[in-house]
Coordinates of C-alpha atoms in Angstrom, one line a residue:
M1 CA -38.5 82.5 -38.0
V2 CA -37.6 79.8 -35.9
S3 CA -33.7 79.8 -35.3
P4 CA -31.7 76.8 -36.2
I5 CA -30.5 76.8 -32.4
D6 CA -34.1 76.0 -31.3
K7 CA -33.6 72.8 -32.9
I8 CA -30.8 71.6 -30.6
K9 CA -32.0 69.5 -27.7
P10 CA -32.5 72.0 -24.6
N11 CA -30.5 69.6 -22.2
V12 CA -27.5 70.3 -24.8
R13 CA -28.0 73.8 -24.8
A14 CA -28.0 73.9 -21.1
I15 CA -24.7 72.5 -20.5
T16 CA -21.1 74.1 -20.9
A17 CA -18.8 72.4 -23.4
Y18 CA -15.8 70.6 -22.0
T19 CA -12.8 73.1 -23.0
L20 CA -9.0 73.3 -22.4
T21 CA -7.4 76.6 -23.2
P22 CA -4.5 75.8 -26.1
L23 CA -1.7 77.1 -23.8
E24 CA 2.1 76.0 -24.3
A25 CA 4.5 75.8 -22.0
P26 CA 8.2 74.2 -21.5
I27 CA 6.9 72.2 -18.7
K28 CA 3.7 70.6 -19.5
I29 CA 2.0 68.7 -16.2
N30 CA -1.7 69.6 -16.8
Q31 CA -2.9 66.6 -18.6
N32 CA -1.8 63.6 -16.8
E33 CA 0.4 62.3 -19.7
N34 CA 3.3 59.9 -19.6
P35 CA 6.2 62.7 -19.4
F36 CA 8.9 60.3 -20.7
G37 CA 7.1 59.6 -24.0
M38 CA 7.2 56.6 -26.2
P39 CA 10.4 54.5 -26.5
R40 CA 12.0 55.2 -29.9
E41 CA 12.1 51.7 -30.9
I42 CA 8.5 51.3 -30.7
K43 CA 7.8 54.4 -32.9
E44 CA 10.2 53.3 -35.3
E45 CA 8.6 49.7 -35.6
V46 CA 5.2 51.4 -36.0
L47 CA 6.5 53.9 -38.9
R48 CA 7.9 50.7 -40.4
R49 CA 4.5 48.9 -40.5
A50 CA 2.9 52.1 -41.5
M51 CA 4.9 52.6 -44.7
K52 CA 4.1 49.0 -45.7
H53 CA 0.4 49.4 -45.5
D54 CA -2.0 51.1 -48.0
W55 CA -3.1 54.0 -46.5
A56 CA -6.0 54.4 -49.0
R57 CA -7.7 51.3 -47.5
Y58 CA -10.0 51.3 -44.5
P59 CA -8.9 49.8 -41.3
E60 CA -10.1 46.5 -40.0
F61 CA -13.8 46.8 -39.3
V62 CA -13.3 44.9 -36.1
P63 CA -9.5 45.0 -34.9
T64 CA -9.2 41.4 -34.4
S65 CA -5.4 41.3 -33.8
L66 CA -5.6 44.0 -31.4
L67 CA -8.4 42.2 -29.7
K68 CA -6.5 39.1 -29.2
K69 CA -3.2 41.0 -27.9
L70 CA -5.5 42.8 -25.5
A71 CA -7.0 39.4 -24.3
V72 CA -3.4 38.3 -23.5
Y73 CA -2.6 41.3 -21.9
T74 CA -5.8 41.6 -19.9
G75 CA -6.6 38.0 -19.3
W76 CA -10.1 38.6 -20.5
R77 CA -11.8 36.9 -23.5
A78 CA -11.1 38.9 -27.0
N79 CA -15.0 38.7 -27.6
G80 CA -15.4 40.9 -24.5
I81 CA -13.3 43.6 -25.7
M82 CA -14.3 46.7 -27.6
A83 CA -11.3 49.1 -28.8
G84 CA -11.9 52.5 -30.3
N85 CA -11.1 56.1 -30.2
G86 CA -9.8 56.8 -26.6
S87 CA -11.5 55.9 -23.7
N88 CA -13.9 59.2 -24.0
E89 CA -15.4 57.0 -27.3
M90 CA -15.9 54.1 -24.7
I91 CA -17.6 56.3 -22.3
Q92 CA -19.8 57.6 -24.9
S93 CA -20.7 54.2 -26.4
V94 CA -21.5 52.8 -23.0
V95 CA -23.7 55.8 -21.8
N96 CA -25.7 56.0 -25.2
S97 CA -26.3 52.3 -25.2
I98 CA -28.3 52.9 -21.6
V99 CA -28.9 56.5 -21.0
E100 CA -32.0 58.0 -22.3
K101 CA -34.6 60.5 -20.6
G102 CA -35.3 59.3 -17.0
V103 CA -32.4 57.0 -16.5
R104 CA -30.6 57.4 -13.4
V105 CA -26.8 57.6 -13.5
A106 CA -25.1 57.3 -10.1
L107 CA -21.9 59.5 -10.2
P108 CA -19.4 59.9 -7.3
E109 CA -18.1 63.7 -7.5
P110 CA -15.8 65.3 -8.2
T111 CA -14.7 63.0 -10.9
F112 CA -13.7 63.2 -14.8
S113 CA -16.1 65.9 -16.3
V114 CA -16.7 64.0 -19.4
Y115 CA -19.1 61.8 -17.6
R116 CA -21.5 64.5 -16.6
Q117 CA -21.2 66.1 -20.0
V118 CA -22.1 62.7 -21.9
I119 CA -24.9 61.9 -19.3
N120 CA -26.5 65.3 -19.9
V121 CA -26.4 65.1 -23.7
A122 CA -27.9 61.6 -23.5
G123 CA -30.8 63.2 -21.4
G124 CA -29.8 61.1 -17.9
E125 CA -30.8 62.2 -14.6
I126 CA -27.3 62.5 -12.6
I127 CA -27.3 61.3 -8.9
S128 CA -24.3 63.2 -7.6
I129 CA -22.6 61.3 -4.5
P130 CA -20.2 63.5 -2.8
L131 CA -16.5 62.2 -2.0
N132 CA -15.4 62.4 1.6
E133 CA -14.2 65.8 3.0
D134 CA -10.6 64.1 2.3
L135 CA -11.4 63.3 -1.1
T136 CA -11.8 59.7 -0.7
F137 CA -14.6 57.4 -1.8
N138 CA -17.4 57.2 0.8
F139 CA -18.2 53.7 0.1
P140 CA -21.4 53.2 2.2
R141 CA -23.1 56.5 1.0
L142 CA -22.0 55.2 -2.5
A143 CA -23.4 51.9 -2.2
S144 CA -26.3 52.8 -0.6
K145 CA -27.8 55.7 -3.0
I146 CA -26.9 53.2 -6.2
V147 CA -29.6 50.8 -4.7
T148 CA -31.9 53.4 -2.9
T149 CA -32.3 55.4 -6.1
K150 CA -32.4 52.3 -8.4
S151 CA -29.8 53.9 -10.5
D152 CA -29.8 52.3 -14.0
L153 CA -26.2 53.2 -14.2
A154 CA -22.9 53.9 -11.8
I155 CA -19.8 55.1 -13.4
I156 CA -16.7 54.9 -10.8
C157 CA -13.2 56.2 -12.1
S158 CA -10.4 54.2 -10.1
P159 CA -7.9 56.0 -9.6
N160 CA -10.3 58.9 -9.7
N161 CA -9.4 62.2 -11.7
P162 CA -8.9 64.6 -10.3
T163 CA -8.4 63.5 -6.8
G164 CA -6.3 60.1 -7.3
C165 CA -8.5 58.0 -5.0
V166 CA -9.2 54.2 -5.3
I167 CA -11.9 51.9 -4.7
S168 CA -11.2 48.3 -3.5
A169 CA -11.9 45.1 -5.3
R170 CA -13.9 44.0 -2.4
D171 CA -16.0 47.4 -2.4
L172 CA -16.8 47.3 -6.2
A173 CA -17.8 43.7 -6.0
S174 CA -20.3 44.6 -3.3
I175 CA -21.9 47.5 -5.5
A176 CA -21.9 45.1 -8.4
R177 CA -23.4 42.4 -6.5
N178 CA -26.4 44.8 -5.0
S179 CA -27.2 46.9 -7.9
D180 CA -29.7 45.9 -10.7
G181 CA -27.9 48.3 -12.9
I182 CA -24.7 48.4 -14.8
V183 CA -21.5 49.3 -13.0
V184 CA -18.9 50.9 -15.0
V185 CA -15.4 51.4 -13.6
D186 CA -12.8 53.5 -15.6
Q187 CA -9.4 52.5 -15.0
A188 CA -7.6 54.6 -17.1
Y189 CA -4.6 55.1 -14.6
L190 CA -4.4 51.3 -13.7
E191 CA -0.7 50.7 -15.1
I192 CA 0.3 53.5 -12.5
G193 CA -1.9 52.5 -9.5
G194 CA -5.1 50.5 -7.9
E195 CA -6.2 47.0 -8.2
D196 CA -6.9 45.2 -11.2
F197 CA -10.4 44.3 -11.4
I198 CA -10.8 42.1 -14.4
P199 CA -11.0 38.8 -12.1
L200 CA -14.3 40.5 -11.1
L201 CA -15.7 40.2 -14.7
N202 CA -16.2 36.4 -14.5
E203 CA -18.6 36.9 -11.4
Y204 CA -20.6 40.0 -12.2
K205 CA -21.9 40.2 -15.5
N206 CA -23.1 44.0 -15.1
L207 CA -19.6 45.2 -14.5
V208 CA -17.9 47.1 -17.4
I209 CA -14.1 48.1 -17.1
L210 CA -12.4 50.9 -19.2
R211 CA -8.9 51.5 -19.9
T212 CA -6.5 53.4 -22.2
F213 CA -3.4 53.6 -24.0
S214 CA -3.1 57.5 -23.2
K215 CA -1.6 57.6 -20.1
A216 CA 0.9 55.0 -18.8
M217 CA 1.1 53.7 -22.5
A218 CA 2.3 57.2 -23.6
M219 CA -0.3 57.4 -26.5
G220 CA -2.3 60.3 -25.6
G221 CA -2.3 61.8 -28.9
L222 CA -3.1 58.8 -30.8
R223 CA -6.3 58.1 -28.8
V224 CA -7.0 54.3 -28.2
G225 CA -9.1 53.0 -25.5
Y226 CA -10.9 49.9 -24.8
C227 CA -13.8 48.3 -22.9
L228 CA -14.1 45.1 -21.3
A229 CA -17.4 43.2 -20.1
S230 CA -19.4 40.1 -20.9
P231 CA -19.6 39.5 -24.5
E232 CA -23.2 40.0 -24.4
L233 CA -22.7 43.6 -23.1
I234 CA -19.9 44.4 -25.4
R235 CA -22.1 43.2 -28.5
E236 CA -24.7 45.9 -27.5
F237 CA -22.0 48.6 -26.9
N238 CA -20.6 48.1 -30.3
K239 CA -23.9 49.3 -31.9
A240 CA -23.4 52.5 -30.2
K241 CA -20.0 53.1 -31.5
V242 CA -19.0 54.9 -34.8
P243 CA -17.7 52.5 -37.2
Y244 CA -14.1 52.3 -38.2
S245 CA -13.3 55.2 -35.1
L246 CA -9.9 53.4 -34.8
N247 CA -7.4 54.2 -37.5
Y248 CA -4.7 52.1 -39.0
F249 CA -1.9 54.0 -37.5
S250 CA -3.2 54.0 -33.9
M251 CA -4.2 50.6 -33.9
T252 CA -0.8 49.6 -35.1
A253 CA 0.8 51.7 -32.5
A254 CA -1.4 49.9 -29.7
E255 CA -0.4 46.7 -31.1
V256 CA 3.4 47.3 -31.1
A257 CA 3.2 48.9 -27.6
L258 CA 1.5 45.5 -26.3
E259 CA 4.5 43.7 -28.1
N260 CA 7.2 45.5 -26.1
L261 CA 5.8 46.2 -22.8
H262 CA 9.3 45.8 -21.5
L263 CA 10.2 49.0 -22.7
L264 CA 7.2 50.7 -21.4
R265 CA 7.3 49.3 -18.0
P266 CA 10.5 50.9 -16.7
L267 CA 8.8 54.3 -17.9
V268 CA 6.0 53.5 -15.6
E269 CA 8.3 52.8 -12.4
K270 CA 9.8 55.8 -13.1
M271 CA 6.4 58.0 -12.8
Q272 CA 5.8 55.9 -9.5
T273 CA 9.2 57.1 -8.3
E274 CA 8.7 60.6 -9.1
R275 CA 5.1 60.5 -8.1
N276 CA 6.3 59.6 -4.5
R277 CA 9.3 61.9 -4.5
L278 CA 6.9 64.8 -5.7
F279 CA 4.3 64.3 -2.9
A280 CA 7.1 64.1 -0.2
E281 CA 8.3 67.6 -1.5
L282 CA 5.1 69.2 -1.6
Q283 CA 4.1 68.2 1.6
K284 CA 7.4 70.2 2.9
I285 CA 5.9 73.4 1.4
E286 CA 3.8 75.6 3.7
G287 CA 0.5 76.6 2.1
L288 CA 0.3 73.7 0.1
S289 CA -1.5 70.2 0.8
P290 CA -1.6 67.4 -1.9
V291 CA -4.1 64.8 -1.7
P292 CA -2.7 61.1 -1.5
S293 CA -2.8 59.6 -5.1
A294 CA -2.6 56.4 -6.9
A295 CA -2.3 58.0 -10.1
N296 CA 0.4 60.1 -11.9
F297 CA -0.9 63.3 -10.9
F298 CA -2.0 65.0 -7.3
C299 CA -5.0 67.2 -6.5
V300 CA -3.3 70.1 -4.3
K301 CA -5.2 72.4 -1.9
T302 CA -3.6 75.8 -2.2
R303 CA -3.1 79.1 0.1
I304 CA -2.6 81.0 -3.2
P305 CA -5.6 81.1 -5.0
P306 CA -5.7 78.3 -7.6
G307 CA -6.0 80.8 -10.6
D308 CA -3.3 82.8 -9.4
L309 CA -1.1 80.0 -8.6
F310 CA -1.5 79.1 -12.2
E311 CA -0.8 82.1 -13.6
A312 CA 2.2 82.7 -11.4
L313 CA 3.6 78.9 -12.5
Y314 CA 2.6 79.6 -16.5
A315 CA 4.7 82.8 -16.0
R316 CA 7.5 80.7 -15.0
G317 CA 6.9 78.3 -18.0
I318 CA 5.0 75.8 -15.9
L319 CA 1.5 74.5 -17.0
I320 CA -0.8 72.9 -14.2
R321 CA -4.5 72.5 -14.3
D322 CA -6.8 75.0 -12.3
I323 CA -9.6 72.4 -11.0
S324 CA -11.2 75.1 -8.8
K325 CA -14.5 75.1 -10.4
A326 CA -15.2 71.4 -10.0
P327 CA -17.3 70.4 -6.9
M328 CA -15.6 70.6 -3.5
L329 CA -12.4 71.7 -5.1
S330 CA -12.5 75.7 -5.0
E331 CA -9.1 75.8 -3.2
Y332 CA -7.3 73.2 -5.4
V333 CA -5.1 72.7 -8.4
R334 CA -3.9 69.5 -10.3
I335 CA -0.4 68.8 -10.7
S336 CA 0.9 65.9 -13.0
V337 CA 3.9 64.1 -12.4
G338 CA 6.7 65.3 -14.9
T339 CA 10.4 64.1 -15.3
P340 CA 12.8 64.4 -12.4
E341 CA 14.2 67.6 -14.0
E342 CA 10.5 69.1 -14.4
N343 CA 9.5 68.0 -10.8
D344 CA 12.5 69.9 -9.6
R345 CA 11.8 72.9 -11.6
L346 CA 8.1 73.0 -10.4
I347 CA 9.2 72.4 -6.7
G348 CA 11.7 75.3 -7.1
A349 CA 9.0 77.7 -8.5
L350 CA 6.5 76.7 -5.5
K351 CA 9.3 77.1 -2.9
E352 CA 9.7 80.8 -4.3
L353 CA 6.1 81.4 -4.5
F354 CA 5.1 80.3 -1.2
A355 CA 8.1 81.8 0.6
R356 CA 6.5 85.0 -0.2
L357 CA 3.1 84.4 1.9

């Protein structure tokens, strides 16, 4: 008898699922979140509006109000914006609109592993383009590979997760100009660092920008992401998106956040200040080599094996990310920027551990 598993696509059975062990710790600096959380004033206004809303009714099919506010915030036209259930859904919708068996996707690596997962599920062929040894983008190699392999799609994360490196607007424009395919740039961490690429959308119709409320906007638990591109592309991407994927509560929280940016911007500035301080402190610890980052995390080379360092810090109530299974990163961990108190605890623990070497 044929097993039901045999009906699953071979390319799906061949890949490993994206997983994260559900561990808890007093200091959680493993998922690049905003450590300061959402301001109370925003939470209270969201709850006030939610209490007046009829929860039995479906949310807006097209989140018109949110799209208008995003248009003001980004400087891009509302009909060129798609919003949904986190930037992961945006990635999935774009990939599913373009990728099928035989379609080539250029992917600088190491990078966010969800890209590879979604491309593999869709049946695409990944053209992996290694970063430089110092974990920065190799623009000449990237630009050349996209053209010579005739890639239908390129996905570039800037600032890149997990390395924190960025691509310049000049280099991105060159890639978009010379590519016959669609160029996606994931800017999940834009508010924390990197150049704003919105002005390029007017000139390059094959450029797509992804953003999220999960990082700087302190809404990782509510899952709101959005995609910016030409209205023609957005129309097609929407066909590959699940209807009603953005619930009323998350939609309202995103709107209230955009109405109260004056409350969120100081938190982003705190993250940037702590990022700079943490980088300087990590550099002082012999046995650690942090990579410069434009985001709110660091890729850190460690003389202590990454798995051992993870366990040692976890035993001290500090949760970081072991990224040693990623390409080029066998000696690295990723550490998110926490609050000043959390960063102090981390620095103290690291000094203690590496003093024993």
